[in-house]
């Protein structure tokens, strides 16, 4: 499988991966995974479940075809692709991705990672130095500990979401086969999920590759490079029309444009 681990795991899509020397270490389910980049892909330690890894890295995505189509839409994106081969959109577990991005509001990548680890250490299972992402039941059963996780105003939203999944009033897996529009509409009913976070979840968990999350950095790029300004709805519609069905891939390249040498 064609994948560049540094680009894919270090670009802010997921927040449980840490690089130690040449090894990327993360947690998928109850497994502590270690990945080492090779010329032909990567070496994986920590699980014998090949499908877990293949699904997570969206192995079905034909990068050559996707990159070619993205490049045909825009010359600037084309120049970024050429210098950053192997970046993949991930497919993260639905519940975990939503819960994580509830924590992501008004926080930088470092802060998000710290909050996620606090939650896992407080509520998750000890996997030998790393911790599983807690289930709704694990959170609800000890919800009084949530304030020890240093989540700020996000704490109540986080517990409320866990409670809704526990009660069955919100089923993350039920959105698996919905359209992009219906997925976004459902996600926006969750307290703490706005348009940008909904687009992140739709892209990084539900495989809606047309989703184009817009934060301050992307908004500045749209203004400076494409001369487009306006509210979120206007900018997102422009981006989906401009970059097409793989707009999410183009967004990742644009987001990291200043880091691509």
Coordinates of C-alpha atoms in Angstrom, one line a residue:
X1 CA 0.0 0.0 0.0
X2 CA 1.4 3.4 -1.0
X3 CA 1.4 5.6 2.1
X4 CA 3.8 8.1 3.6
X5 CA 3.5 7.8 7.4
X6 CA 4.9 11.2 8.3
X7 CA 2.4 13.0 6.0
X8 CA -0.5 10.9 6.9
X9 CA -0.1 10.5 10.7
X10 CA 1.5 13.8 11.4
X11 CA -0.9 16.1 9.6
X12 CA -3.5 16.5 12.3
X13 CA -6.2 14.1 11.1
X14 CA -5.8 11.8 14.2
X15 CA -4.4 12.7 17.6
X16 CA -3.2 9.4 19.1
X17 CA -0.1 8.9 17.0
X18 CA 3.4 9.8 18.3
X19 CA 6.7 9.4 16.5
X20 CA 9.7 8.0 18.4
X21 CA 12.7 7.9 16.2
X22 CA 11.6 6.0 13.1
X23 CA 8.6 4.4 14.8
X24 CA 5.1 5.8 14.7
X25 CA 3.1 4.5 17.7
X26 CA -0.6 4.7 18.1
X27 CA -3.7 3.0 19.5
X28 CA -6.4 1.3 17.4
X29 CA -9.1 -0.3 19.5
X30 CA -7.3 -2.3 22.2
X31 CA -4.1 -2.6 20.2
X32 CA -0.9 -0.6 20.6
X33 CA 0.3 -0.3 17.0
X34 CA 3.9 0.5 15.9
X35 CA 4.6 1.4 12.3
X36 CA 8.0 1.8 10.5
X37 CA 8.2 3.3 7.1
X38 CA 9.8 1.2 4.3
X39 CA 10.3 1.8 0.6
X40 CA 7.4 -0.4 -0.2
X41 CA 5.0 0.8 2.5
X42 CA 5.5 0.0 6.2
X43 CA 6.2 -2.7 8.8
X44 CA 3.4 -3.1 11.3
X45 CA 3.7 -4.5 14.8
X46 CA 1.1 -4.9 17.5
X47 CA -1.7 -6.6 15.6
X48 CA -2.2 -9.6 13.2
X49 CA -5.5 -8.0 12.0
X50 CA -4.5 -6.9 8.5
X51 CA -7.9 -5.6 7.7
X52 CA -7.8 -3.2 10.7
X53 CA -4.8 -1.5 9.2
X54 CA -6.0 -1.6 5.6
X55 CA -9.4 -0.1 6.5
X56 CA -7.8 2.6 8.7
X57 CA -5.5 3.7 5.9
X58 CA -8.3 3.5 3.3
X59 CA -6.3 1.0 1.2
X60 CA -9.0 1.1 -1.4
X61 CA -8.2 4.7 -2.4
X62 CA -6.3 4.8 -5.6
X63 CA -3.9 7.6 -4.8
X64 CA -2.5 8.0 -8.4
X65 CA -6.0 8.5 -9.7
X66 CA -7.1 10.7 -6.8
X67 CA -3.9 12.9 -7.1
X68 CA -4.3 13.1 -10.8
X69 CA -7.9 14.4 -10.5
X70 CA -6.9 16.8 -7.8
X71 CA -4.0 18.1 -9.8
X72 CA -6.3 18.6 -12.8
X73 CA -8.5 20.9 -10.8
X74 CA -5.8 23.4 -9.6
X75 CA -2.2 24.2 -10.4
X76 CA -1.3 25.2 -6.9
X77 CA -2.6 21.9 -5.4
X78 CA -0.8 20.1 -8.2
X79 CA 2.5 21.6 -7.1
X80 CA 1.9 20.5 -3.5
X81 CA 1.0 16.9 -4.5
X82 CA 4.2 16.6 -6.5
X83 CA 6.2 17.3 -3.3
X84 CA 4.1 15.2 -0.8
X85 CA 3.3 11.8 -2.3
X86 CA 1.7 9.2 -0.1
X87 CA -0.6 11.3 2.1
X88 CA -3.8 9.4 2.7
X89 CA -7.1 10.4 4.3
X90 CA -7.7 8.1 7.3
X91 CA -10.9 6.3 8.2
X92 CA -11.2 6.6 11.9
X93 CA -13.8 4.8 14.1
X94 CA -17.0 6.8 14.1
X95 CA -17.6 7.2 17.8
X96 CA -14.0 7.9 18.7
X97 CA -13.6 10.4 15.9
X98 CA -16.8 12.4 16.9
X99 CA -15.8 12.4 20.6
X100 CA -12.3 13.5 19.7
X101 CA -13.4 16.4 17.5
X102 CA -15.9 17.6 20.2
X103 CA -12.6 18.2 22.1
X104 CA -11.0 19.9 19.1
X105 CA -13.1 23.1 19.2
X106 CA -10.9 26.2 19.7
X107 CA -7.8 24.2 20.4
X108 CA -4.5 23.6 18.6
X109 CA -3.2 20.1 17.7
X110 CA -1.0 19.8 20.7
X111 CA -3.8 20.8 23.1
X112 CA -6.2 18.4 21.4
X113 CA -3.7 15.5 21.7
X114 CA -3.2 16.3 25.4
X115 CA -7.0 16.3 26.1
X116 CA -7.5 13.0 24.3
X117 CA -4.7 11.3 26.2
X118 CA -6.1 12.7 29.5
X119 CA -9.5 11.1 28.7
X120 CA -7.9 7.8 27.7
X121 CA -5.7 7.7 30.8
X122 CA -8.7 8.5 33.0
X123 CA -11.3 6.2 31.5
X124 CA -9.7 3.8 29.1
X125 CA -8.1 0.4 29.6
X126 CA -4.4 0.2 30.4
X127 CA -2.7 -1.4 27.4
X128 CA 0.8 -1.2 28.9
X129 CA 1.7 2.4 29.0
X130 CA -0.9 3.5 26.4
X131 CA -4.7 3.5 26.9
X132 CA -7.7 2.5 24.8
X133 CA -10.2 5.2 23.9
X134 CA -13.0 4.8 26.4
X135 CA -16.4 3.4 25.5
X136 CA -19.5 5.5 26.4
X137 CA -20.1 3.0 29.2
X138 CA -16.6 3.5 30.7
X139 CA -17.2 7.3 30.6
X140 CA -20.7 7.3 32.1
X141 CA -19.8 4.9 34.9
X142 CA -17.2 7.3 36.2
X143 CA -18.3 10.6 34.7
X144 CA -17.5 12.6 37.9
X145 CA -13.8 12.2 37.0
X146 CA -14.3 14.1 33.7
X147 CA -13.1 17.4 35.4
X148 CA -9.7 15.8 36.1
X149 CA -9.1 15.6 32.3
X150 CA -8.7 19.4 32.0
X151 CA -11.2 19.7 29.1
X152 CA -12.6 23.1 30.1
X153 CA -16.0 23.9 28.8
X154 CA -15.8 20.8 26.6
X155 CA -16.2 18.4 29.5
X156 CA -20.0 18.6 29.7
X157 CA -20.3 18.3 26.0
X158 CA -18.1 15.2 25.9
X159 CA -20.1 13.5 28.6
X160 CA -23.4 14.5 27.0
X161 CA -22.3 12.9 23.8
X162 CA -21.2 9.7 25.5
X163 CA -24.5 9.6 27.3
X164 CA -26.5 10.0 24.0
X165 CA -24.6 7.1 22.5
X166 CA -25.0 5.0 25.6
X167 CA -28.8 5.7 25.6
X168 CA -29.1 5.0 21.9
X169 CA -30.4 8.5 21.1
X170 CA -27.5 8.9 18.8
X171 CA -26.0 6.1 16.8
X172 CA -22.7 7.0 15.1
X173 CA -22.7 3.8 13.0
X174 CA -26.1 4.7 11.6
X175 CA -24.5 7.4 9.5
X176 CA -22.2 5.0 7.7
X177 CA -24.2 4.8 4.5
X178 CA -25.8 8.3 4.5
X179 CA -25.1 11.0 1.9
X180 CA -22.6 13.8 2.7
X181 CA -25.5 16.3 3.2
X182 CA -27.4 13.9 5.6
X183 CA -24.3 13.1 7.5
X184 CA -23.5 16.7 8.1
X185 CA -27.1 17.4 9.1
X186 CA -27.0 14.6 11.7
X187 CA -23.6 15.6 13.1
X188 CA -24.8 19.2 13.6
X189 CA -27.4 18.0 16.1
X190 CA -24.6 17.1 18.5
X191 CA -23.7 19.8 21.0
X192 CA -20.3 21.1 20.3
X193 CA -20.2 20.2 16.6
X194 CA -20.3 23.1 14.2
X195 CA -19.9 23.2 10.4
X196 CA -16.0 22.9 10.5
X197 CA -16.0 20.0 13.0
X198 CA -18.8 18.2 11.1
X199 CA -16.7 18.4 7.9
X200 CA -13.7 17.0 9.7
X201 CA -15.7 14.1 11.0
X202 CA -17.4 13.5 7.6
X203 CA -14.0 13.5 6.0
X204 CA -11.8 11.6 8.5
X205 CA -14.4 9.0 9.6
X206 CA -17.2 8.6 7.2
X207 CA -15.3 8.8 3.9
X208 CA -17.0 11.8 2.4
X209 CA -14.0 12.9 0.4
X210 CA -15.8 15.9 -0.9
X211 CA -15.8 17.5 2.6
X212 CA -13.6 20.5 2.9
X213 CA -13.0 21.6 6.5
X214 CA -12.3 25.4 6.8
X215 CA -10.4 26.9 9.7
X216 CA -8.6 30.2 9.9
X217 CA -5.6 28.9 7.9
X218 CA -7.7 27.5 5.1
X219 CA -9.8 30.6 5.1
X220 CA -6.7 32.7 4.6
X221 CA -5.5 30.5 1.8
X222 CA -8.9 30.8 0.1
X223 CA -8.7 34.5 0.4
X224 CA -5.1 35.0 -0.6
X225 CA -4.8 32.4 -3.3
X226 CA -8.3 32.2 -4.7
X227 CA -9.7 35.6 -3.8
X228 CA -12.8 34.1 -2.1
X229 CA -14.2 35.5 1.2
X230 CA -17.5 35.0 3.0
X231 CA -19.2 32.8 5.6
X232 CA -18.5 29.1 6.1
X233 CA -21.3 28.0 3.9
X234 CA -20.1 30.1 0.9
X235 CA -16.5 29.1 1.3
X236 CA -17.3 25.4 1.6
X237 CA -19.5 25.4 -1.4
X238 CA -16.8 27.2 -3.4
X239 CA -14.2 24.6 -2.4
X240 CA -16.4 21.6 -3.2
X241 CA -17.2 23.0 -6.6
X242 CA -13.6 24.1 -7.3
X243 CA -11.8 20.9 -6.1
X244 CA -14.5 18.4 -6.9
X245 CA -15.2 15.0 -5.4
X246 CA -11.8 14.7 -3.8
X247 CA -11.8 18.2 -2.2
X248 CA -10.8 16.7 1.1
X249 CA -7.5 15.5 -0.3
X250 CA -6.9 19.0 -1.8
X251 CA -7.7 20.5 1.6
X252 CA -5.0 18.4 3.3
X253 CA -2.4 19.6 0.8
X254 CA -3.5 23.2 1.2
X255 CA -3.5 23.0 4.9
X256 CA 0.1 21.9 5.0
X257 CA 1.3 24.0 2.1
X258 CA 3.7 26.0 4.3
X259 CA 5.4 22.8 5.6
X260 CA 5.8 21.2 2.2
X261 CA 9.3 21.8 0.9

